[in-house]
Amino acid sequence: MTGCGHLCASSKRMRRHWSDSHGVSVPSNIASHARSVKLQTFFRGTKLKYFEVSEATRAADSQGFNEGSGHDRMGSDADKVPSLAQPMSFSESSLVVDLETLAYFHHYIITTCPTLPKIEDSLTASQHWGTYIVSLALRRRWLMCGLLAISAYHSATLDEEITVQKKHFEQGTKLRSEFFIGFNEIMNNSSNTMSIKTFQKTKRAAIQVKSIMSCAHWALTGFTSNYTTVLGPDTVLSQLQSLLCDIQDFSKLGNSLNIEQRNGNDLQTSLGTNGSRGTATAPTMLLNRLQMLPYRMAEIFGKPDHEQDAPAILLSIAALLQCCSGVFESNNLSGAWKDICAWFEKTTDHFNYMVSLQNPAALIVLAYWAAILVKQAQVCECWFVHGFSRAIVLLIYEHLSTDDAVRSLVERLLE
């Protein structure tokens, strides 16, 4: 029929179309009313549309149809399928996905997910980060930006070319900024477009993404001595405090982390000759130094300024001793990350307050946390904390007073 470019996959459907749309009864031989062509479609379902293709470089323009509920329909305002030689335009409401975005998403699914720690006992790391979190991110653009930022940061760590590293880092930082727009909204509970259950799942996933992303961003910013000189140790310590808050928020997800409450008994044995890694000299030496730390601090600092200072320091050291028994026994990425987070769950609010005030005693304990737990995570190839151990210990060492006795508490922690 003149002006009709209807396409379908069988002669039976073509007869039905002529009858329903044009009121014409077609004889059994429809060769005079229709012609055979090569058809193609990209999708199946109720909105299926065919378009005509040819062996030539230019595809013929054709009109589609809606193949729903068992019969063909052809609307008078059906869009023509554009020529394959021309770029397809998207409506303003459609998300235009460029190749760079697809590359980051592909890298995240294939390469980054297996490098992230296991969170849920019932899911592997790839299932949690590559399936569960992605399913939520596909419905929240800002959350997807967080995953893409992690992918960009991970890409930066894998490339040795400085210019390429810089490009990945800059793209990751842009995506990170977009993530925080949606993150701040959901944390302020200003989004009322989802159910309570979906809201809680999204919020939980957002905190997990934020923690990994913040660690990766911190690891790539290059906290060298020159960086500290430019910004000043106080400024860098403030940024470190922000990072620690992100990890602490992650640690509050205790149900998913399944943090064990160890009693701390016989910790020397757990890292001694009976442990699989207990024969290592460095962990044993660090453990001995950590056990003696309260006595050395009492000799150097004397009476604390606040009555809650001493209990907070002692509890933080005891918590670190407890975590030590797990991090060297697990000897894997997920176990190391769990114990990094577990320590924050076991410390007191007053200790965290002391860290925020840059109290020397609290910073010294933090240096031991970095030298033991964070260093072990690096050994387990935890890329998003790469360089943390050295950066944190050196930063705290530079921040402490020039008193040799005080600095001696953190000297040679990385050896």
CSV table of C-alpha atoms in Angstrom, one decimal:
chain,number,residue,atom,x,y,z
A,1,MET,CA,0.0,0.0,0.0
A,2,THR,CA,1.4,3.4,-0.9
A,3,GLY,CA,2.9,5.1,2.1
A,4,CYS,CA,2.9,1.9,4.2
A,5,GLY,CA,6.3,0.5,5.1
A,6,HIS,CA,5.0,-2.1,7.6
A,7,LEU,CA,7.4,-5.0,8.3
A,8,CYS,CA,6.7,-8.4,9.8
A,9,ALA,CA,8.2,-11.8,10.1
A,10,SER,CA,5.6,-14.0,8.2
A,11,SER,CA,3.1,-13.8,5.4
A,12,LYS,CA,0.3,-14.7,7.9
A,13,ARG,CA,1.0,-11.6,10.0
A,14,MET,CA,1.2,-9.5,6.7
A,15,ARG,CA,-2.3,-10.7,5.7
A,16,ARG,CA,-3.6,-9.8,9.2
A,17,HIS,CA,-2.0,-6.4,8.9
A,18,TRP,CA,-3.7,-5.7,5.5
A,19,SER,CA,-7.0,-6.8,6.9
A,20,ASP,CA,-6.9,-4.9,10.2
A,21,SER,CA,-5.2,-1.7,9.0
A,22,HIS,CA,-6.3,-1.4,5.4
A,23,GLY,CA,-9.5,-3.4,5.2
A,24,VAL,CA,-8.2,-5.4,2.3
A,25,SER,CA,-8.7,-9.1,1.9
A,26,VAL,CA,-5.5,-10.5,0.5
A,27,PRO,CA,-5.5,-13.7,-1.6
A,28,SER,CA,-3.3,-16.7,-0.7
A,29,ASN,CA,-0.6,-15.4,-3.1
A,30,ILE,CA,0.4,-12.0,-1.7
A,31,ALA,CA,3.4,-11.5,-4.0
A,32,SER,CA,1.6,-8.7,-5.7
A,33,HIS,CA,0.9,-7.0,-2.4
A,34,ALA,CA,4.1,-7.4,-0.5
A,35,ARG,CA,7.7,-8.3,-1.0
A,36,SER,CA,10.3,-10.4,0.9
A,37,VAL,CA,13.1,-8.5,2.6
A,38,LYS,CA,15.8,-9.1,5.1
A,39,LEU,CA,14.7,-8.0,8.6
A,40,GLN,CA,16.6,-7.4,11.7
A,41,THR,CA,15.7,-6.5,15.3
A,42,PHE,CA,17.8,-5.8,18.4
A,43,PHE,CA,15.3,-6.7,21.1
A,44,ARG,CA,12.4,-9.1,21.9
A,45,GLY,CA,9.2,-8.2,23.8
A,46,THR,CA,6.0,-6.2,23.5
A,47,LYS,CA,7.8,-3.2,21.9
A,48,LEU,CA,9.7,-5.3,19.3
A,49,LYS,CA,10.4,-3.4,16.0
A,50,TYR,CA,11.9,-4.7,12.8
A,51,PHE,CA,13.9,-2.7,10.3
A,52,GLU,CA,15.0,-3.7,6.8
A,53,VAL,CA,18.6,-4.3,6.1
A,54,SER,CA,20.5,-4.9,2.8
A,55,GLU,CA,23.9,-6.0,1.7
A,56,ALA,CA,24.7,-2.5,0.5
A,57,THR,CA,26.4,0.0,2.8
A,58,ARG,CA,23.1,1.9,3.3
A,59,ALA,CA,20.2,0.3,5.0
A,60,ALA,CA,16.7,1.1,3.7
A,61,ASP,CA,14.5,3.2,5.8
A,62,SER,CA,11.5,1.4,7.1
A,63,GLN,CA,8.8,1.8,9.7
A,64,GLY,CA,8.5,-0.4,12.8
A,65,PHE,CA,5.6,-1.9,14.5
A,66,ASN,CA,4.5,-3.0,18.0
A,67,GLU,CA,4.3,-6.8,18.2
A,68,GLY,CA,2.2,-7.3,21.3
A,69,SER,CA,-0.6,-9.6,22.4
A,70,GLY,CA,-0.4,-11.8,19.3
A,71,HIS,CA,-1.0,-9.3,16.5
A,72,ASP,CA,0.8,-6.6,14.6
A,73,ARG,CA,0.0,-2.9,15.1
A,74,MET,CA,1.1,0.0,12.9
A,75,GLY,CA,0.6,3.5,14.2
A,76,SER,CA,0.4,6.4,11.7
A,77,ASP,CA,3.1,8.2,13.7
A,78,ALA,CA,5.6,5.4,13.9
A,79,ASP,CA,9.2,6.5,13.9
A,80,LYS,CA,11.3,5.7,11.0
A,81,VAL,CA,14.5,3.7,11.8
A,82,PRO,CA,17.5,5.9,10.9
A,83,SER,CA,20.0,4.9,8.3
A,84,LEU,CA,22.8,2.9,9.7
A,85,ALA,CA,25.2,5.3,8.1
A,86,GLN,CA,23.9,8.1,10.3
A,87,PRO,CA,24.4,8.3,14.1
A,88,MET,CA,21.3,7.5,16.1
A,89,SER,CA,20.0,10.5,18.2
A,90,PHE,CA,18.8,10.1,21.7
A,91,SER,CA,15.9,11.9,23.3
A,92,GLU,CA,16.7,14.5,25.9
A,93,SER,CA,15.4,12.1,28.7
A,94,SER,CA,17.7,9.3,27.6
A,95,LEU,CA,21.1,8.8,29.2
A,96,VAL,CA,23.8,9.1,26.5
A,97,VAL,CA,26.4,6.5,27.3
A,98,ASP,CA,29.8,7.1,25.7
A,99,LEU,CA,32.5,4.6,25.1
A,100,GLU,CA,34.6,5.8,28.0
A,101,THR,CA,31.7,5.2,30.4
A,102,LEU,CA,31.2,1.7,29.0
A,103,ALA,CA,34.9,1.0,29.3
A,104,TYR,CA,34.9,2.0,33.0
A,105,PHE,CA,31.8,-0.2,33.6
A,106,HIS,CA,33.4,-3.1,31.8
A,107,HIS,CA,36.6,-2.7,33.8
A,108,TYR,CA,34.6,-2.6,37.0
A,109,ILE,CA,32.6,-5.8,36.2
A,110,ILE,CA,35.5,-7.8,34.8
A,111,THR,CA,38.6,-6.5,36.7
A,112,THR,CA,37.7,-4.5,39.7
A,113,CYS,CA,35.0,-6.6,41.4
A,114,PRO,CA,37.3,-9.6,42.2
A,115,THR,CA,39.7,-7.2,43.9
A,116,LEU,CA,37.1,-5.9,46.4
A,117,PRO,CA,36.6,-7.5,49.8
A,118,LYS,CA,33.8,-9.9,50.6
A,119,ILE,CA,31.1,-8.3,52.6
A,120,GLU,CA,28.2,-10.7,53.0
A,121,ASP,CA,28.7,-14.2,54.1
A,122,SER,CA,26.1,-15.5,51.6
A,123,LEU,CA,27.6,-13.8,48.6
A,124,THR,CA,31.1,-13.8,47.0
A,125,ALA,CA,32.8,-10.5,46.5
A,126,SER,CA,32.0,-10.6,42.8
A,127,GLN,CA,28.3,-11.4,43.5
A,128,HIS,CA,28.0,-8.6,46.0
A,129,TRP,CA,29.9,-5.9,44.1
A,130,GLY,CA,29.2,-7.1,40.6
A,131,THR,CA,25.6,-8.2,40.9
A,132,TYR,CA,23.8,-6.9,44.0
A,133,ILE,CA,25.4,-3.4,44.1
A,134,VAL,CA,25.2,-3.1,40.3
A,135,SER,CA,21.4,-3.9,40.4
A,136,LEU,CA,20.9,-1.0,42.8
A,137,ALA,CA,23.2,1.3,40.8
A,138,LEU,CA,21.3,0.7,37.6
A,139,ARG,CA,18.3,2.4,39.2
A,140,ARG,CA,20.3,5.3,40.7
A,141,ARG,CA,22.6,7.2,38.4
A,142,TRP,CA,24.6,8.8,41.3
A,143,LEU,CA,25.3,5.3,42.8
A,144,MET,CA,26.5,4.1,39.4
A,145,CYS,CA,28.8,7.1,39.3
A,146,GLY,CA,30.3,5.8,42.5
A,147,LEU,CA,31.1,2.4,41.0
A,148,LEU,CA,32.5,4.0,37.9
A,149,ALA,CA,34.7,6.2,40.1
A,150,ILE,CA,36.1,3.1,41.8
A,151,SER,CA,36.8,1.6,38.4
A,152,ALA,CA,38.6,4.8,37.3
A,153,TYR,CA,40.7,4.9,40.4
A,154,HIS,CA,41.5,1.2,40.0
A,155,SER,CA,42.5,1.8,36.3
A,156,ALA,CA,44.9,4.5,37.5
A,157,THR,CA,46.7,2.1,39.8
A,158,LEU,CA,47.2,-0.4,37.0
A,159,ASP,CA,48.8,1.9,34.4
A,160,GLU,CA,52.4,3.0,34.6
A,161,GLU,CA,52.0,5.9,32.3
A,162,ILE,CA,51.8,9.1,34.4
A,163,THR,CA,49.6,11.0,31.9
A,164,VAL,CA,47.1,8.0,31.7
A,165,GLN,CA,47.1,7.7,35.5
A,166,LYS,CA,46.3,11.4,35.8
A,167,LYS,CA,43.4,11.1,33.3
A,168,HIS,CA,41.9,8.2,35.1
A,169,PHE,CA,42.2,10.0,38.4
A,170,GLU,CA,40.6,13.2,37.0
A,171,GLN,CA,37.7,11.1,35.6
A,172,GLY,CA,37.3,9.3,38.9
A,173,THR,CA,37.2,12.6,40.8
A,174,LYS,CA,34.4,13.9,38.5
A,175,LEU,CA,32.4,10.8,39.0
A,176,ARG,CA,33.0,11.0,42.7
A,177,SER,CA,31.5,14.5,42.8
A,178,GLU,CA,28.4,13.3,41.0
A,179,PHE,CA,28.1,10.4,43.5
A,180,PHE,CA,28.1,12.8,46.4
A,181,ILE,CA,25.2,14.8,45.0
A,182,GLY,CA,22.9,11.8,45.4
A,183,PHE,CA,24.6,10.4,48.5
A,184,ASN,CA,24.0,13.6,50.4
A,185,GLU,CA,20.4,13.6,49.4
A,186,ILE,CA,19.8,10.0,50.6
A,187,MET,CA,21.8,10.6,53.8
A,188,ASN,CA,19.6,13.7,54.5
A,189,ASN,CA,16.6,11.5,53.8
A,190,SER,CA,15.4,14.1,51.3
A,191,SER,CA,14.5,11.4,48.7
A,192,ASN,CA,11.0,10.1,49.2
A,193,THR,CA,10.6,8.3,45.8
A,194,MET,CA,11.4,4.8,47.1
A,195,SER,CA,10.1,2.4,49.6
A,196,ILE,CA,11.6,2.0,53.0
A,197,LYS,CA,13.1,-1.3,52.2
A,198,THR,CA,14.7,0.0,49.0
A,199,PHE,CA,15.8,3.1,50.8
A,200,GLN,CA,17.6,1.1,53.4
A,201,LYS,CA,19.3,-1.2,50.8
A,202,THR,CA,20.4,1.8,48.8
A,203,LYS,CA,21.7,3.7,51.8
A,204,ARG,CA,23.7,0.7,53.0
A,205,ALA,CA,25.2,0.1,49.5
A,206,ALA,CA,26.0,3.8,49.2
A,207,ILE,CA,28.0,3.8,52.5
A,208,GLN,CA,30.0,0.7,51.3
A,209,VAL,CA,30.7,2.4,47.9
A,210,LYS,CA,31.7,5.6,49.6
A,211,SER,CA,34.2,3.9,51.9
A,212,ILE,CA,36.0,2.0,49.1
A,213,MET,CA,35.9,5.1,46.8
A,214,SER,CA,37.3,7.4,49.5
A,215,CYS,CA,40.1,4.9,50.3
A,216,ALA,CA,41.0,4.7,46.6
A,217,HIS,CA,40.9,8.5,46.2
A,218,TRP,CA,43.1,8.9,49.3
A,219,ALA,CA,45.6,6.4,48.0
A,220,LEU,CA,46.0,8.2,44.7
A,221,THR,CA,46.3,11.7,46.0
A,222,GLY,CA,50.0,11.1,46.8
A,223,PHE,CA,50.5,12.0,50.4
A,224,THR,CA,54.3,12.5,50.1
A,225,SER,CA,56.5,14.7,52.1
A,226,ASN,CA,56.2,17.4,49.5
A,227,TYR,CA,52.4,17.2,49.7
A,228,THR,CA,52.5,17.6,53.4
A,229,THR,CA,54.9,20.5,53.1
A,230,VAL,CA,52.5,22.3,50.7
A,231,LEU,CA,49.3,21.8,52.7
A,232,GLY,CA,50.7,21.5,56.2
A,233,PRO,CA,50.5,18.4,58.4
A,234,ASP,CA,47.4,19.7,60.2
A,235,THR,CA,45.5,20.0,56.9
A,236,VAL,CA,46.6,16.5,55.8
A,237,LEU,CA,45.6,15.1,59.2
A,238,SER,CA,42.2,16.6,58.8
A,239,GLN,CA,41.8,14.9,55.5
A,240,LEU,CA,42.9,11.6,57.1
A,241,GLN,CA,40.3,12.1,59.8
A,242,SER,CA,37.6,12.4,57.0
A,243,LEU,CA,38.8,9.2,55.5
A,244,LEU,CA,38.7,7.4,58.9
A,245,CYS,CA,35.1,8.6,59.4
A,246,ASP,CA,34.2,6.9,56.1
A,247,ILE,CA,35.8,3.6,57.2
A,248,GLN,CA,34.1,4.0,60.6
A,249,ASP,CA,30.7,4.5,58.9
A,250,PHE,CA,31.4,1.3,57.0
A,251,SER,CA,32.3,-0.5,60.2
A,252,LYS,CA,28.9,0.4,61.7
A,253,LEU,CA,27.3,-2.1,59.2
A,254,GLY,CA,28.1,-4.8,61.7
A,255,ASN,CA,25.5,-7.2,60.5
A,256,SER,CA,26.9,-7.5,57.0
A,257,LEU,CA,30.5,-7.5,58.2
A,258,ASN,CA,29.8,-10.2,60.8
A,259,ILE,CA,32.5,-8.7,63.1
A,260,GLU,CA,33.6,-11.2,65.7
A,261,GLN,CA,33.8,-10.1,69.3
A,262,ARG,CA,36.9,-11.9,70.4
A,263,ASN,CA,37.7,-12.1,74.1
A,264,GLY,CA,41.4,-11.3,73.5
A,265,ASN,CA,42.7,-14.2,75.6
A,266,ASP,CA,46.0,-15.8,74.8
A,267,LEU,CA,46.7,-13.3,72.0
A,268,GLN,CA,50.4,-14.0,72.2
A,269,THR,CA,49.7,-17.7,71.3
A,270,SER,CA,47.5,-16.6,68.3
A,271,LEU,CA,50.4,-14.8,66.8
A,272,GLY,CA,53.1,-17.1,68.2
A,273,THR,CA,54.7,-20.2,66.8
A,274,ASN,CA,51.4,-22.1,66.5
A,275,GLY,CA,49.9,-19.7,63.9
A,276,SER,CA,50.4,-20.0,60.2
A,277,ARG,CA,51.9,-16.6,60.1
A,278,GLY,CA,52.9,-16.4,63.7
A,279,THR,CA,56.5,-17.3,62.9
A,280,ALA,CA,57.0,-14.0,61.1
A,281,THR,CA,59.4,-11.8,63.0
A,282,ALA,CA,57.8,-8.5,62.2
A,283,PRO,CA,54.3,-9.3,63.5
A,284,THR,CA,55.7,-10.7,66.7
A,285,MET,CA,57.9,-7.6,67.3
A,286,LEU,CA,55.0,-5.2,66.6
A,287,LEU,CA,52.8,-7.2,68.9
A,288,ASN,CA,55.4,-6.9,71.7
A,289,ARG,CA,55.8,-3.2,71.1
A,290,LEU,CA,52.0,-2.8,71.2
A,291,GLN,CA,51.7,-4.7,74.4
A,292,MET,CA,54.3,-2.5,76.0
A,293,LEU,CA,52.9,0.7,74.6
A,294,PRO,CA,50.6,1.7,77.5
A,295,TYR,CA,53.6,1.5,79.9
A,296,ARG,CA,55.8,3.6,77.7
A,297,MET,CA,53.1,6.2,77.1
A,298,ALA,CA,52.5,6.5,80.8
A,299,GLU,CA,56.2,7.2,81.3
A,300,ILE,CA,56.5,9.8,78.6
A,301,PHE,CA,53.1,11.6,78.8
A,302,GLY,CA,52.4,11.3,82.5
A,303,LYS,CA,49.0,12.0,83.8
A,304,PRO,CA,46.4,12.5,81.0
A,305,ASP,CA,44.6,15.8,80.7
A,306,HIS,CA,41.1,14.2,80.8
A,307,GLU,CA,39.9,11.4,83.0
A,308,GLN,CA,38.5,9.5,80.0
A,309,ASP,CA,41.7,9.7,78.0
A,310,ALA,CA,43.5,6.8,79.6
A,311,PRO,CA,40.5,4.3,79.4
A,312,ALA,CA,40.0,5.3,75.8
A,313,ILE,CA,43.6,4.7,74.9
A,314,LEU,CA,43.8,1.4,76.8
A,315,LEU,CA,40.5,0.1,75.2
A,316,SER,CA,41.8,1.1,71.7
A,317,ILE,CA,45.0,-0.8,72.3
A,318,ALA,CA,43.1,-3.8,73.6
A,319,ALA,CA,40.8,-3.7,70.5
A,320,LEU,CA,43.9,-3.6,68.2
A,321,LEU,CA,45.4,-6.6,70.0
A,322,GLN,CA,42.1,-8.4,69.4
A,323,CYS,CA,42.1,-7.5,65.7
A,324,CYS,CA,45.7,-8.6,65.3
A,325,SER,CA,44.8,-12.2,66.1
A,326,GLY,CA,42.4,-12.3,63.2
A,327,VAL,CA,44.2,-10.4,60.5
A,328,PHE,CA,47.2,-12.6,60.4
A,329,GLU,CA,45.2,-15.8,60.8
A,330,SER,CA,42.9,-15.0,57.8
A,331,ASN,CA,45.7,-14.0,55.5
A,332,ASN,CA,43.3,-12.8,52.8
A,333,LEU,CA,41.8,-9.6,51.5
A,334,SER,CA,38.3,-9.9,53.0
A,335,GLY,CA,39.7,-10.9,56.4
A,336,ALA,CA,42.2,-8.0,56.4
A,337,TRP,CA,39.5,-5.5,55.5
A,338,LYS,CA,37.1,-6.8,58.0
A,339,ASP,CA,39.6,-6.4,60.8
A,340,ILE,CA,40.5,-2.9,59.6
A,341,CYS,CA,36.9,-1.9,60.0
A,342,ALA,CA,36.4,-4.0,63.2
A,343,TRP,CA,38.9,-1.9,65.1
A,344,PHE,CA,36.8,1.2,64.5
A,345,GLU,CA,33.8,-0.6,65.8
A,346,LYS,CA,35.6,-1.5,69.0
A,347,THR,CA,37.1,1.9,69.8
A,348,THR,CA,35.2,4.4,71.9
A,349,ASP,CA,33.6,7.7,70.9
A,350,HIS,CA,36.0,9.5,73.1
A,351,PHE,CA,39.0,7.9,71.4
A,352,ASN,CA,37.6,9.1,68.0
A,353,TYR,CA,37.2,12.6,69.6
A,354,MET,CA,40.9,12.5,70.7
A,355,VAL,CA,41.9,11.6,67.1
A,356,SER,CA,39.9,14.5,65.8
A,357,LEU,CA,41.8,16.8,68.2
A,358,GLN,CA,45.0,15.3,67.0
A,359,ASN,CA,45.9,14.1,70.5
A,360,PRO,CA,49.4,12.6,70.3
A,361,ALA,CA,48.6,9.5,72.3
A,362,ALA,CA,45.6,8.7,70.0
A,363,LEU,CA,47.6,9.4,66.9
A,364,ILE,CA,50.3,7.0,68.1
A,365,VAL,CA,47.8,4.2,68.5
A,366,LEU,CA,46.5,5.1,65.0
A,367,ALA,CA,50.0,4.7,63.7
A,368,TYR,CA,50.1,1.2,65.1
A,369,TRP,CA,46.8,0.4,63.5
A,370,ALA,CA,48.3,1.5,60.2
A,371,ALA,CA,51.5,-0.4,60.7
A,372,ILE,CA,49.8,-3.7,61.6
A,373,LEU,CA,46.3,-3.9,60.1
A,374,VAL,CA,46.6,-1.6,57.1
A,375,LYS,CA,50.1,-3.0,56.2
A,376,GLN,CA,48.7,-6.5,56.2
A,377,ALA,CA,45.9,-5.5,53.9
A,378,GLN,CA,48.5,-4.2,51.5
A,379,VAL,CA,50.3,-7.6,51.7
A,380,CYS,CA,46.9,-9.1,50.7
A,381,GLU,CA,46.9,-6.9,47.6
A,382,CYS,CA,44.2,-4.6,48.8
A,383,TRP,CA,44.9,-1.9,46.1
A,384,PHE,CA,42.6,0.8,47.5
A,385,VAL,CA,44.7,1.0,50.7
A,386,HIS,CA,48.0,0.9,48.8
A,387,GLY,CA,50.5,3.2,50.4
A,388,PHE,CA,48.3,3.9,53.4
A,389,SER,CA,50.5,2.3,56.0
A,390,ARG,CA,53.6,4.3,55.2
A,391,ALA,CA,51.7,7.5,54.6
A,392,ILE,CA,49.8,7.4,57.9
A,393,VAL,CA,52.9,6.5,60.0
A,394,LEU,CA,55.1,9.1,58.4
A,395,LEU,CA,52.4,11.7,58.6
A,396,ILE,CA,51.9,11.1,62.3
A,397,TYR,CA,55.7,10.9,62.9
A,398,GLU,CA,56.1,14.3,61.3
A,399,HIS,CA,53.2,15.8,63.3
A,400,LEU,CA,54.5,14.7,66.7
A,401,SER,CA,56.6,17.0,68.7
A,402,THR,CA,60.3,17.1,68.2
A,403,ASP,CA,60.7,15.3,71.5
A,404,ASP,CA,62.7,12.2,70.7
A,405,ALA,CA,61.0,10.2,73.4
A,406,VAL,CA,57.6,10.8,71.9
A,407,ARG,CA,58.8,10.1,68.4
A,408,SER,CA,60.5,6.9,69.5
A,409,LEU,CA,57.0,5.4,70.1
A,410,VAL,CA,56.4,5.3,66.3
A,411,GLU,CA,59.9,4.9,65.0
A,412,ARG,CA,60.7,1.9,62.9
A,413,LEU,CA,57.1,0.7,62.8
A,414,LEU,CA,57.3,-0.1,59.1
A,415,GLU,CA,60.4,-2.2,59.3
